[in-house]
């Protein structure tokens, strides 16, 4: 079968090539991919940055966002059938550690991620742990279903602040997950959504198209403009989806006293915070967010997809056949893209 | 000044007549009404039912939904100014009982309601306790602002189930507040909204126009149809806004195990419930709802109005000049109405 | 091996007899019982009431409360070892239905209960699904560990009202689970605990011994006395653990506006409630409670056991050797008991 | 009347002297002090540190913790009476800003604090805004009632993590509020309480006396010892009550994934945090805590006092007559004290 394989320890270094078919173990299902999509994590591997050099053992099939069809079911699995349309939670949880026992499978103490620690889904078929598969509703387009992993990140982040209907929120970062947070917040009835991007006009344009009530960028007086959006009160919730330390500093100024700053971005270095003025005196709640709740977040994500109010057509900016996945990586690398999806 | 006064202890029995101007005490503000609207409570008074006969002392100026302008401010009041655009929370709270101290002013132990216990706002001017006034944003149309009291009921009810984005909900009752619950649930990103009405085609039609995903009525197999809407799981939240005991029985069958049944409707008689099967074994959460949280609910309501996603134009079906308020009562009494608003 | 078997379809009808050793399947563990205890559910089976006649197929080994030692582990199970000290969650969940996926295994759509639907643990050895076993901390006495199932019921009920430290609560019912709720509420810092029993002086005495601040019984003016305990405000939380309709009616009068009435008791008949005055106008939250959260409740229960502040020595009133289990049933049937534990 | 007045801009600089009686305005009550106590804030003023030099205008009567008797009531106040026993919330809230409207009076946008911005209660009589007074239950000892302000800080901090019954918690800091957090956590049923102090053996000794399950100090391998207390899982909640940046760093290592780090301490400088590893990947919730919720926290505090399970006798280490308040300051300054109370 065909697979996109990281074959060389260098930027790019990926080839679409023939590899052996995977075999499903007794607790697995074998899946034929229908749509896969490219995540920021995949770009780390493609770009071969420091993180990827530490984590990835080549040759390696990467990718973890997909919508596929079950073609074989392991002998211990009685809750999936051939023909089921599925997507997958990339964080493979042990099911028995303290965190799993408490319903926090997304922070399992023995976590393994397919597409990072084990082979991923940039290929025609893959065998994955059946427990990590989510049965899809075929009424929803397959390319949307392939996005449930990053959509889940955004859903997890946005609703970490509770119900946001009627609340003023800000999204820091206009990459794919930031854009998803914008459309989710609009669909969930936010009083207003302020988006803060960097300098990429393409992505700022997508934020506007998604209905962000105000789009700010580097060079704007972000804190002052934000106050104006909220009658000087500050945002009920600010979502940090950049990994830029300045976004944390800004975010703490933008959020109202008693509000929530949710952190999904990954920071290369420690961040210095004025805890006294910006957290303690303001009673701010800073929430670290990782992955998605299994399966709580998936269900909310599905409900939003079922409602049909997320504008994913604006976010999916590029579509290629799987054989052209290298073009997809290039589109992502250019910065002038939302999500890139690949069909078989 | 002109006022609509219940002058006779009989159905109807209301006249628009000249009455003396009210006087603002030191803790009050005097308000010139811009828009007022008719509530179901007002219809009890108009119809002179058993409840009204017990509660209302004639002659009486009724009404409590309004948007008006402050024209005079009491000497103890430093947080309002002449010219402020305001609406009012009809439940006058004492501010010092246990419930008020705990932030539950809506269930104040010493509650008095203007328009029921003290004179209301079906008149050109009224003096009201300044603490019960909410400063409006003039960017929002005055007729919407007049609806914040019943909208607040609906907001309080809908979000008593927490965040409903991506969740399946049902609204039992298609009267004005039920209709508001429908548009709120849609605006807040519900996966689906199922509306259940009685037999009034006019109101069932409004429910459809508001975007209810499924509209059921008397005679339908409501429980079965509801299961179909939710893959047999049941609704995450069911909102009872009828006061009909059958709606409680149905609601408990419609809600999923672990879901919420919120009760806003008022029942004339005690209701018999199969607690064992429908509440205990199902781990259902039944929440009694009264009024609106002061001012939490008002702020969320304002945020929803600011977002501009509530379809109140469909819900406001009749507009009259205040002098024609009797036509407004008749429109409400016909059942073939949503909300009726009156301008000055 | 020895087992207590319901052999005759009649009250009593139980014999301790030799039966074949059970066999552990690939997903099971075989457990040697160290301590077992008698639940109210077991008494239904012993007494052969209408429920038992419908549910139980004789001959049948009943019982579900235990502390035991793993002596054999199924081939698919890698998270348990021989020698582990375990107790068990009696509700065997499928792990894949909607409720299980959402972390609500306690209301699994495909629930099976050992000791009711499949053979129980009133025997020397039993094979149970490994996923339903909880690894115990051997520092805690085995007879306490055997009580985690009913303790979990009480923990689930008490904390369904959230944090009760500094809050006034009432426990309706002084049977074993009611008594557990009393000691839990005391250990969790309740401002006061009011216990309401029936007429059984033995159990009322146990309630007092556990430190209930006020013990009321049939014939007392329960609603009035309760108001006195709370300065007229009412209880923040009332726990219904009797299944008596009057307790619901009383409970709704006892609870403060905005408070919680949790229902764990099972009612033989539908219950008639004044929803308008007692639920809607009071904004009361009625919560149906079933079983225990898996494993959230177990962990809190273990934490309370670790703290050493639960007075289980008062609640365990009878201890027998397993061979004398019929004496245990008789002690429970007399009403003059707390929990009855049996050792091997 | 006698008052303790900061008369000189220097360390100490305080004299007990005769000053004019204060006068109660129409919204005030005049209070005769029965017991007052010394807060850490008072020590900043006494020591005349940088903060005090910026904030305090001499001559100044300081202090804000008290239990007193109402001797005169302002003309606008109808909810207090002469003879009422009261304590006071030192944060005077406006009642009308956004935060006050939302029930967050403790972070009022127009906050003024008596004892800092306006005259305090180190004197025989003081006039205070009636809205800021809490009616006490005389059954509770007056010296405990005087401690409700700092106890409220500790209650607010401890329960910011929700219900902690059965949970493992750590308290960083063994000053008076840290000690209060220890006794509160024990009274609320924590599975275990680990206290971390600095080097002051006196205060470490108080922590032990209060029942802390483990007391660690500077030089111990705090993170490793903490893991041992929690089977390697980490604490469900860690309370930072020192203002030491190292405590934040340690706290983030000590807390379990998905747990809560509450920050009550005030930091002199910005703090550098490894957000990626210690917050984002761990899904940690960092909560800034300021003051106490008005009046929610007060009520819980009262409930805990009513239960009688807080060990305040260990925490109150020094008692003086008010005339000897300088001895009280010296006791506090020595570090070898818990709380210091002064009677009249």
PDB file of N, CA and C in Angstrom, chain A residues 98-99 104 106-107 109 156 233 236 248 256-258 263-276 279-290, chain D residues 98-99 104 106-107 109 156 233 236 248 256-258 263-276 279-290:
ATOM      1  N   UNK A  98      -4.329   5.935  37.248  1.00  0.00           N
ATOM      2  CA  UNK A  98      -5.161   6.822  38.052  1.00  0.00           C
ATOM      3  C   UNK A  98      -5.987   7.760  37.169  1.00  0.00           C
ATOM      4  N   UNK A  99      -5.357   8.394  36.200  1.00  0.00           N
ATOM      5  CA  UNK A  99      -6.071   9.380  35.379  1.00  0.00           C
ATOM      6  C   UNK A  99      -7.165   8.706  34.548  1.00  0.00           C
ATOM      7  N   UNK A 104     -10.049  10.807  33.034  1.00  0.00           N
ATOM      8  CA  UNK A 104      -9.144  11.753  32.378  1.00  0.00           C
ATOM      9  C   UNK A 104      -8.197  11.026  31.434  1.00  0.00           C
ATOM     10  N   UNK A 106      -7.407  11.633  28.609  1.00  0.00           N
ATOM     11  CA  UNK A 106      -6.582  12.520  27.771  1.00  0.00           C
ATOM     12  C   UNK A 106      -5.257  12.879  28.441  1.00  0.00           C
ATOM     13  N   UNK A 107      -5.128  12.606  29.737  1.00  0.00           N
ATOM     14  CA  UNK A 107      -3.843  12.815  30.408  1.00  0.00           C
ATOM     15  C   UNK A 107      -3.391  11.520  31.074  1.00  0.00           C
ATOM     16  N   UNK A 109      -1.432   8.425  32.273  1.00  0.00           N
ATOM     17  CA  UNK A 109      -0.035   8.397  32.728  1.00  0.00           C
ATOM     18  C   UNK A 109       0.866   7.561  31.812  1.00  0.00           C
ATOM     19  N   UNK A 156     -12.427  21.714  23.285  1.00  0.00           N
ATOM     20  CA  UNK A 156     -11.940  21.535  24.654  1.00  0.00           C
ATOM     21  C   UNK A 156     -11.493  22.882  25.223  1.00  0.00           C
ATOM     22  N   UNK A 233     -14.433  46.243  30.648  1.00  0.00           N
ATOM     23  CA  UNK A 233     -14.529  45.171  31.648  1.00  0.00           C
ATOM     24  C   UNK A 233     -13.472  44.095  31.404  1.00  0.00           C
ATOM     25  N   UNK A 236     -14.467  37.727  29.121  1.00  0.00           N
ATOM     26  CA  UNK A 236     -14.816  36.628  30.024  1.00  0.00           C
ATOM     27  C   UNK A 236     -13.850  35.473  29.839  1.00  0.00           C
ATOM     28  N   UNK A 248       0.532  35.387  26.277  1.00  0.00           N
ATOM     29  CA  UNK A 248       0.137  35.145  27.669  1.00  0.00           C
ATOM     30  C   UNK A 248       0.063  36.477  28.407  1.00  0.00           C
ATOM     31  N   UNK A 256     -10.986  39.719  31.853  1.00  0.00           N
ATOM     32  CA  UNK A 256     -11.566  40.470  32.977  1.00  0.00           C
ATOM     33  C   UNK A 256     -11.171  39.832  34.298  1.00  0.00           C
ATOM     34  N   UNK A 257     -11.264  40.602  35.366  1.00  0.00           N
ATOM     35  CA  UNK A 257     -11.096  40.033  36.705  1.00  0.00           C
ATOM     36  C   UNK A 257     -12.117  38.918  36.854  1.00  0.00           C
ATOM     37  N   UNK A 258     -11.659  37.780  37.363  1.00  0.00           N
ATOM     38  CA  UNK A 258     -12.556  36.645  37.526  1.00  0.00           C
ATOM     39  C   UNK A 258     -12.745  35.824  36.261  1.00  0.00           C
ATOM     40  N   UNK A 263      -4.934  27.925  28.068  1.00  0.00           N
ATOM     41  CA  UNK A 263      -3.661  27.806  27.354  1.00  0.00           C
ATOM     42  C   UNK A 263      -3.611  26.491  26.592  1.00  0.00           C
ATOM     43  N   UNK A 264      -3.677  26.584  25.270  1.00  0.00           N
ATOM     44  CA  UNK A 264      -3.503  25.393  24.442  1.00  0.00           C
ATOM     45  C   UNK A 264      -2.145  25.429  23.735  1.00  0.00           C
ATOM     46  N   UNK A 265      -1.627  26.631  23.512  1.00  0.00           N
ATOM     47  CA  UNK A 265      -0.351  26.765  22.809  1.00  0.00           C
ATOM     48  C   UNK A 265       0.802  26.135  23.592  1.00  0.00           C
ATOM     49  N   UNK A 266       1.850  25.762  22.845  1.00  0.00           N
ATOM     50  CA  UNK A 266       3.041  25.146  23.446  1.00  0.00           C
ATOM     51  C   UNK A 266       4.173  26.166  23.362  1.00  0.00           C
ATOM     52  N   UNK A 267       4.825  26.403  24.496  1.00  0.00           N
ATOM     53  CA  UNK A 267       5.862  27.438  24.583  1.00  0.00           C
ATOM     54  C   UNK A 267       7.237  26.797  24.522  1.00  0.00           C
ATOM     55  N   UNK A 268       8.122  27.372  23.743  1.00  0.00           N
ATOM     56  CA  UNK A 268       9.480  26.826  23.651  1.00  0.00           C
ATOM     57  C   UNK A 268      10.282  27.068  24.924  1.00  0.00           C
ATOM     58  N   UNK A 269       9.931  28.137  25.645  1.00  0.00           N
ATOM     59  CA  UNK A 269      10.701  28.512  26.838  1.00  0.00           C
ATOM     60  C   UNK A 269       9.740  28.841  27.975  1.00  0.00           C
ATOM     61  N   UNK A 270      10.281  28.855  29.199  1.00  0.00           N
ATOM     62  CA  UNK A 270       9.465  29.296  30.332  1.00  0.00           C
ATOM     63  C   UNK A 270       8.955  30.716  30.094  1.00  0.00           C
ATOM     64  N   UNK A 271       7.843  31.050  30.718  1.00  0.00           N
ATOM     65  CA  UNK A 271       7.193  32.349  30.527  1.00  0.00           C
ATOM     66  C   UNK A 271       7.147  33.069  31.872  1.00  0.00           C
ATOM     67  N   UNK A 272       7.452  34.356  31.839  1.00  0.00           N
ATOM     68  CA  UNK A 272       7.467  35.149  33.057  1.00  0.00           C
ATOM     69  C   UNK A 272       6.157  35.917  33.194  1.00  0.00           C
ATOM     70  N   UNK A 273       5.516  35.741  34.348  1.00  0.00           N
ATOM     71  CA  UNK A 273       4.161  36.268  34.555  1.00  0.00           C
ATOM     72  C   UNK A 273       4.130  37.128  35.814  1.00  0.00           C
ATOM     73  N   UNK A 274       3.432  38.256  35.738  1.00  0.00           N
ATOM     74  CA  UNK A 274       3.190  39.088  36.911  1.00  0.00           C
ATOM     75  C   UNK A 274       2.012  38.504  37.677  1.00  0.00           C
ATOM     76  N   UNK A 275       2.300  37.452  38.452  1.00  0.00           N
ATOM     77  CA  UNK A 275       1.216  36.726  39.111  1.00  0.00           C
ATOM     78  C   UNK A 275       0.408  37.636  40.030  1.00  0.00           C
ATOM     79  N   UNK A 276       1.088  38.527  40.727  1.00  0.00           N
ATOM     80  CA  UNK A 276       0.395  39.357  41.723  1.00  0.00           C
ATOM     81  C   UNK A 276      -0.693  40.212  41.084  1.00  0.00           C
ATOM     82  N   UNK A 279      -2.889  37.862  38.069  1.00  0.00           N
ATOM     83  CA  UNK A 279      -3.567  36.595  38.375  1.00  0.00           C
ATOM     84  C   UNK A 279      -4.224  36.658  39.759  1.00  0.00           C
ATOM     85  N   UNK A 280      -3.426  36.962  40.798  1.00  0.00           N
ATOM     86  CA  UNK A 280      -3.958  36.909  42.160  1.00  0.00           C
ATOM     87  C   UNK A 280      -4.978  38.026  42.388  1.00  0.00           C
ATOM     88  N   UNK A 281      -4.584  39.277  42.193  1.00  0.00           N
ATOM     89  CA  UNK A 281      -5.511  40.384  42.458  1.00  0.00           C
ATOM     90  C   UNK A 281      -6.718  40.334  41.517  1.00  0.00           C
ATOM     91  N   UNK A 282      -6.534  39.787  40.332  1.00  0.00           N
ATOM     92  CA  UNK A 282      -7.632  39.730  39.363  1.00  0.00           C
ATOM     93  C   UNK A 282      -8.447  38.441  39.480  1.00  0.00           C
ATOM     94  N   UNK A 283      -8.043  37.535  40.381  1.00  0.00           N
ATOM     95  CA  UNK A 283      -8.756  36.254  40.511  1.00  0.00           C
ATOM     96  C   UNK A 283      -8.922  35.576  39.157  1.00  0.00           C
ATOM     97  N   UNK A 284      -7.870  35.592  38.359  1.00  0.00           N
ATOM     98  CA  UNK A 284      -7.941  34.954  37.049  1.00  0.00           C
ATOM     99  C   UNK A 284      -7.731  33.443  37.187  1.00  0.00           C
ATOM    100  N   UNK A 285      -8.405  32.712  36.340  1.00  0.00           N
ATOM    101  CA  UNK A 285      -8.299  31.258  36.299  1.00  0.00           C
ATOM    102  C   UNK A 285      -7.530  30.895  35.027  1.00  0.00           C
ATOM    103  N   UNK A 286      -6.325  30.346  35.201  1.00  0.00           N
ATOM    104  CA  UNK A 286      -5.509  29.915  34.059  1.00  0.00           C
ATOM    105  C   UNK A 286      -5.652  28.411  33.917  1.00  0.00           C
ATOM    106  N   UNK A 287      -6.097  27.977  32.755  1.00  0.00           N
ATOM    107  CA  UNK A 287      -6.337  26.537  32.584  1.00  0.00           C
ATOM    108  C   UNK A 287      -5.422  25.976  31.507  1.00  0.00           C
ATOM    109  N   UNK A 288      -4.603  25.023  31.863  1.00  0.00           N
ATOM    110  CA  UNK A 288      -3.831  24.290  30.870  1.00  0.00           C
ATOM    111  C   UNK A 288      -4.748  23.312  30.146  1.00  0.00           C
ATOM    112  N   UNK A 289      -4.619  23.260  28.821  1.00  0.00           N
ATOM    113  CA  UNK A 289      -5.492  22.384  28.022  1.00  0.00           C
ATOM    114  C   UNK A 289      -4.625  21.469  27.185  1.00  0.00           C
ATOM    115  N   UNK A 290      -4.922  20.201  27.213  1.00  0.00           N
ATOM    116  CA  UNK A 290      -4.178  19.240  26.406  1.00  0.00           C
ATOM    117  C   UNK A 290      -5.166  18.296  25.737  1.00  0.00           C
TER     118      UNK A 290
ATOM    119  N   UNK D  98     -19.642  46.410  37.193  1.00  0.00           N
ATOM    120  CA  UNK D  98     -19.865  45.120  36.541  1.00  0.00           C
ATOM    121  C   UNK D  98     -19.631  43.955  37.505  1.00  0.00           C
ATOM    122  N   UNK D  99     -18.516  43.986  38.230  1.00  0.00           N
ATOM    123  CA  UNK D  99     -18.193  42.850  39.104  1.00  0.00           C
ATOM    124  C   UNK D  99     -19.217  42.718  40.223  1.00  0.00           C
ATOM    125  N   UNK D 104     -19.555  39.406  42.198  1.00  0.00           N
ATOM    126  CA  UNK D 104     -18.128  39.340  42.522  1.00  0.00           C
ATOM    127  C   UNK D 104     -17.688  40.589  43.281  1.00  0.00           C
ATOM    128  N   UNK D 106     -16.043  40.903  45.759  1.00  0.00           N
ATOM    129  CA  UNK D 106     -14.667  40.837  46.273  1.00  0.00           C
ATOM    130  C   UNK D 106     -13.647  41.371  45.274  1.00  0.00           C
ATOM    131  N   UNK D 107     -14.056  41.526  44.017  1.00  0.00           N
ATOM    132  CA  UNK D 107     -13.157  42.148  43.038  1.00  0.00           C
ATOM    133  C   UNK D 107     -13.845  43.366  42.408  1.00  0.00           C
ATOM    134  N   UNK D 109     -14.720  46.879  41.050  1.00  0.00           N
ATOM    135  CA  UNK D 109     -13.833  47.768  40.278  1.00  0.00           C
ATOM    136  C   UNK D 109     -13.519  49.068  41.018  1.00  0.00           C
ATOM    137  N   UNK D 156     -11.804  30.529  51.171  1.00  0.00           N
ATOM    138  CA  UNK D 156     -11.905  30.844  49.754  1.00  0.00           C
ATOM    139  C   UNK D 156     -10.838  30.076  48.966  1.00  0.00           C
ATOM    140  N   UNK D 233       0.905  10.029  42.314  1.00  0.00           N
ATOM    141  CA  UNK D 233      -0.106  10.684  41.468  1.00  0.00           C
ATOM    142  C   UNK D 233       0.010  12.204  41.543  1.00  0.00           C
ATOM    143  N   UNK D 236      -4.286  16.574  44.568  1.00  0.00           N
ATOM    144  CA  UNK D 236      -5.464  17.093  43.878  1.00  0.00           C
ATOM    145  C   UNK D 236      -5.478  18.618  43.921  1.00  0.00           C
ATOM    146  N   UNK D 248       5.678  28.369  43.866  1.00  0.00           N
ATOM    147  CA  UNK D 248       4.902  28.155  42.637  1.00  0.00           C
ATOM    148  C   UNK D 248       5.537  27.035  41.819  1.00  0.00           C
ATOM    149  N   UNK D 256      -1.157  17.096  40.889  1.00  0.00           N
ATOM    150  CA  UNK D 256      -1.351  16.039  39.899  1.00  0.00           C
ATOM    151  C   UNK D 256      -1.802  16.647  38.572  1.00  0.00           C
ATOM    152  N   UNK D 257      -1.629  15.914  37.496  1.00  0.00           N
ATOM    153  CA  UNK D 257      -2.203  16.325  36.212  1.00  0.00           C
ATOM    154  C   UNK D 257      -3.703  16.493  36.413  1.00  0.00           C
ATOM    155  N   UNK D 258      -4.232  17.601  35.918  1.00  0.00           N
ATOM    156  CA  UNK D 258      -5.659  17.867  36.076  1.00  0.00           C
ATOM    157  C   UNK D 258      -6.026  18.479  37.415  1.00  0.00           C
ATOM    158  N   UNK D 263      -3.536  30.261  44.149  1.00  0.00           N
ATOM    159  CA  UNK D 263      -2.527  31.250  44.540  1.00  0.00           C
ATOM    160  C   UNK D 263      -3.156  32.347  45.387  1.00  0.00           C
ATOM    161  N   UNK D 264      -2.816  32.349  46.670  1.00  0.00           N
ATOM    162  CA  UNK D 264      -3.268  33.441  47.545  1.00  0.00           C
ATOM    163  C   UNK D 264      -2.099  34.362  47.889  1.00  0.00           C
ATOM    164  N   UNK D 265      -0.875  33.811  47.869  1.00  0.00           N
ATOM    165  CA  UNK D 265       0.299  34.606  48.222  1.00  0.00           C
ATOM    166  C   UNK D 265       0.523  35.758  47.254  1.00  0.00           C
ATOM    167  N   UNK D 266       1.205  36.793  47.740  1.00  0.00           N
ATOM    168  CA  UNK D 266       1.514  37.973  46.931  1.00  0.00           C
ATOM    169  C   UNK D 266       3.008  37.938  46.636  1.00  0.00           C
ATOM    170  N   UNK D 267       3.367  38.090  45.360  1.00  0.00           N
ATOM    171  CA  UNK D 267       4.761  37.969  44.932  1.00  0.00           C
ATOM    172  C   UNK D 267       5.351  39.360  44.712  1.00  0.00           C
ATOM    173  N   UNK D 268       6.556  39.576  45.203  1.00  0.00           N
ATOM    174  CA  UNK D 268       7.199  40.882  45.005  1.00  0.00           C
ATOM    175  C   UNK D 268       7.629  41.094  43.557  1.00  0.00           C
ATOM    176  N   UNK D 269       7.909  40.004  42.862  1.00  0.00           N
ATOM    177  CA  UNK D 269       8.413  40.104  41.489  1.00  0.00           C
ATOM    178  C   UNK D 269       7.659  39.132  40.588  1.00  0.00           C
ATOM    179  N   UNK D 270       7.750  39.355  39.274  1.00  0.00           N
ATOM    180  CA  UNK D 270       7.169  38.382  38.336  1.00  0.00           C
ATOM    181  C   UNK D 270       7.782  36.989  38.555  1.00  0.00           C
ATOM    182  N   UNK D 271       7.050  35.981  38.198  1.00  0.00           N
ATOM    183  CA  UNK D 271       7.472  34.592  38.420  1.00  0.00           C
ATOM    184  C   UNK D 271       7.581  33.890  37.065  1.00  0.00           C
ATOM    185  N   UNK D 272       8.636  33.122  36.909  1.00  0.00           N
ATOM    186  CA  UNK D 272       8.874  32.421  35.648  1.00  0.00           C
ATOM    187  C   UNK D 272       8.384  30.975  35.757  1.00  0.00           C
ATOM    188  N   UNK D 273       7.532  30.583  34.830  1.00  0.00           N
ATOM    189  CA  UNK D 273       6.844  29.294  34.897  1.00  0.00           C
ATOM    190  C   UNK D 273       7.074  28.508  33.609  1.00  0.00           C
ATOM    191  N   UNK D 274       7.321  27.212  33.757  1.00  0.00           N
ATOM    192  CA  UNK D 274       7.409  26.317  32.601  1.00  0.00           C
ATOM    193  C   UNK D 274       5.986  25.932  32.210  1.00  0.00           C
ATOM    194  N   UNK D 275       5.324  26.828  31.482  1.00  0.00           N
ATOM    195  CA  UNK D 275       3.904  26.611  31.172  1.00  0.00           C
ATOM    196  C   UNK D 275       3.700  25.313  30.391  1.00  0.00           C
ATOM    197  N   UNK D 276       4.598  25.016  29.486  1.00  0.00           N
ATOM    198  CA  UNK D 276       4.393  23.851  28.619  1.00  0.00           C
ATOM    199  C   UNK D 276       4.323  22.559  29.421  1.00  0.00           C
ATOM    200  N   UNK D 279       1.953  23.187  33.099  1.00  0.00           N
ATOM    201  CA  UNK D 279       0.561  23.673  33.066  1.00  0.00           C
ATOM    202  C   UNK D 279      -0.204  23.073  31.877  1.00  0.00           C
ATOM    203  N   UNK D 280       0.315  23.257  30.670  1.00  0.00           N
ATOM    204  CA  UNK D 280      -0.433  22.826  29.486  1.00  0.00           C
ATOM    205  C   UNK D 280      -0.499  21.298  29.415  1.00  0.00           C
ATOM    206  N   UNK D 281       0.652  20.647  29.389  1.00  0.00           N
ATOM    207  CA  UNK D 281       0.644  19.183  29.261  1.00  0.00           C
ATOM    208  C   UNK D 281      -0.026  18.516  30.462  1.00  0.00           C
ATOM    209  N   UNK D 282       0.037  19.162  31.623  1.00  0.00           N
ATOM    210  CA  UNK D 282      -0.562  18.582  32.824  1.00  0.00           C
ATOM    211  C   UNK D 282      -2.017  18.998  33.019  1.00  0.00           C
ATOM    212  N   UNK D 283      -2.526  19.860  32.134  1.00  0.00           N
ATOM    213  CA  UNK D 283      -3.908  20.353  32.302  1.00  0.00           C
ATOM    214  C   UNK D 283      -4.137  20.883  33.714  1.00  0.00           C
ATOM    215  N   UNK D 284      -3.174  21.631  34.220  1.00  0.00           N
ATOM    216  CA  UNK D 284      -3.328  22.186  35.569  1.00  0.00           C
ATOM    217  C   UNK D 284      -4.184  23.442  35.516  1.00  0.00           C
ATOM    218  N   UNK D 285      -4.933  23.637  36.566  1.00  0.00           N
ATOM    219  CA  UNK D 285      -5.800  24.807  36.722  1.00  0.00           C
ATOM    220  C   UNK D 285      -5.170  25.700  37.803  1.00  0.00           C
ATOM    221  N   UNK D 286      -4.695  26.884  37.376  1.00  0.00           N
ATOM    222  CA  UNK D 286      -4.115  27.842  38.335  1.00  0.00           C
ATOM    223  C   UNK D 286      -5.164  28.893  38.636  1.00  0.00           C
ATOM    224  N   UNK D 287      -5.500  29.039  39.894  1.00  0.00           N
ATOM    225  CA  UNK D 287      -6.553  29.980  40.260  1.00  0.00           C
ATOM    226  C   UNK D 287      -5.997  31.098  41.127  1.00  0.00           C
ATOM    227  N   UNK D 288      -6.107  32.326  40.671  1.00  0.00           N
ATOM    228  CA  UNK D 288      -5.790  33.472  41.512  1.00  0.00           C
ATOM    229  C   UNK D 288      -6.909  33.694  42.515  1.00  0.00           C
ATOM    230  N   UNK D 289      -6.528  33.925  43.758  1.00  0.00           N
ATOM    231  CA  UNK D 289      -7.530  34.096  44.834  1.00  0.00           C
ATOM    232  C   UNK D 289      -7.299  35.431  45.520  1.00  0.00           C
ATOM    233  N   UNK D 290      -8.354  36.184  45.681  1.00  0.00           N
ATOM    234  CA  UNK D 290      -8.240  37.460  46.379  1.00  0.00           C
ATOM    235  C   UNK D 290      -9.405  37.588  47.351  1.00  0.00           C
TER     236      UNK D 290
END
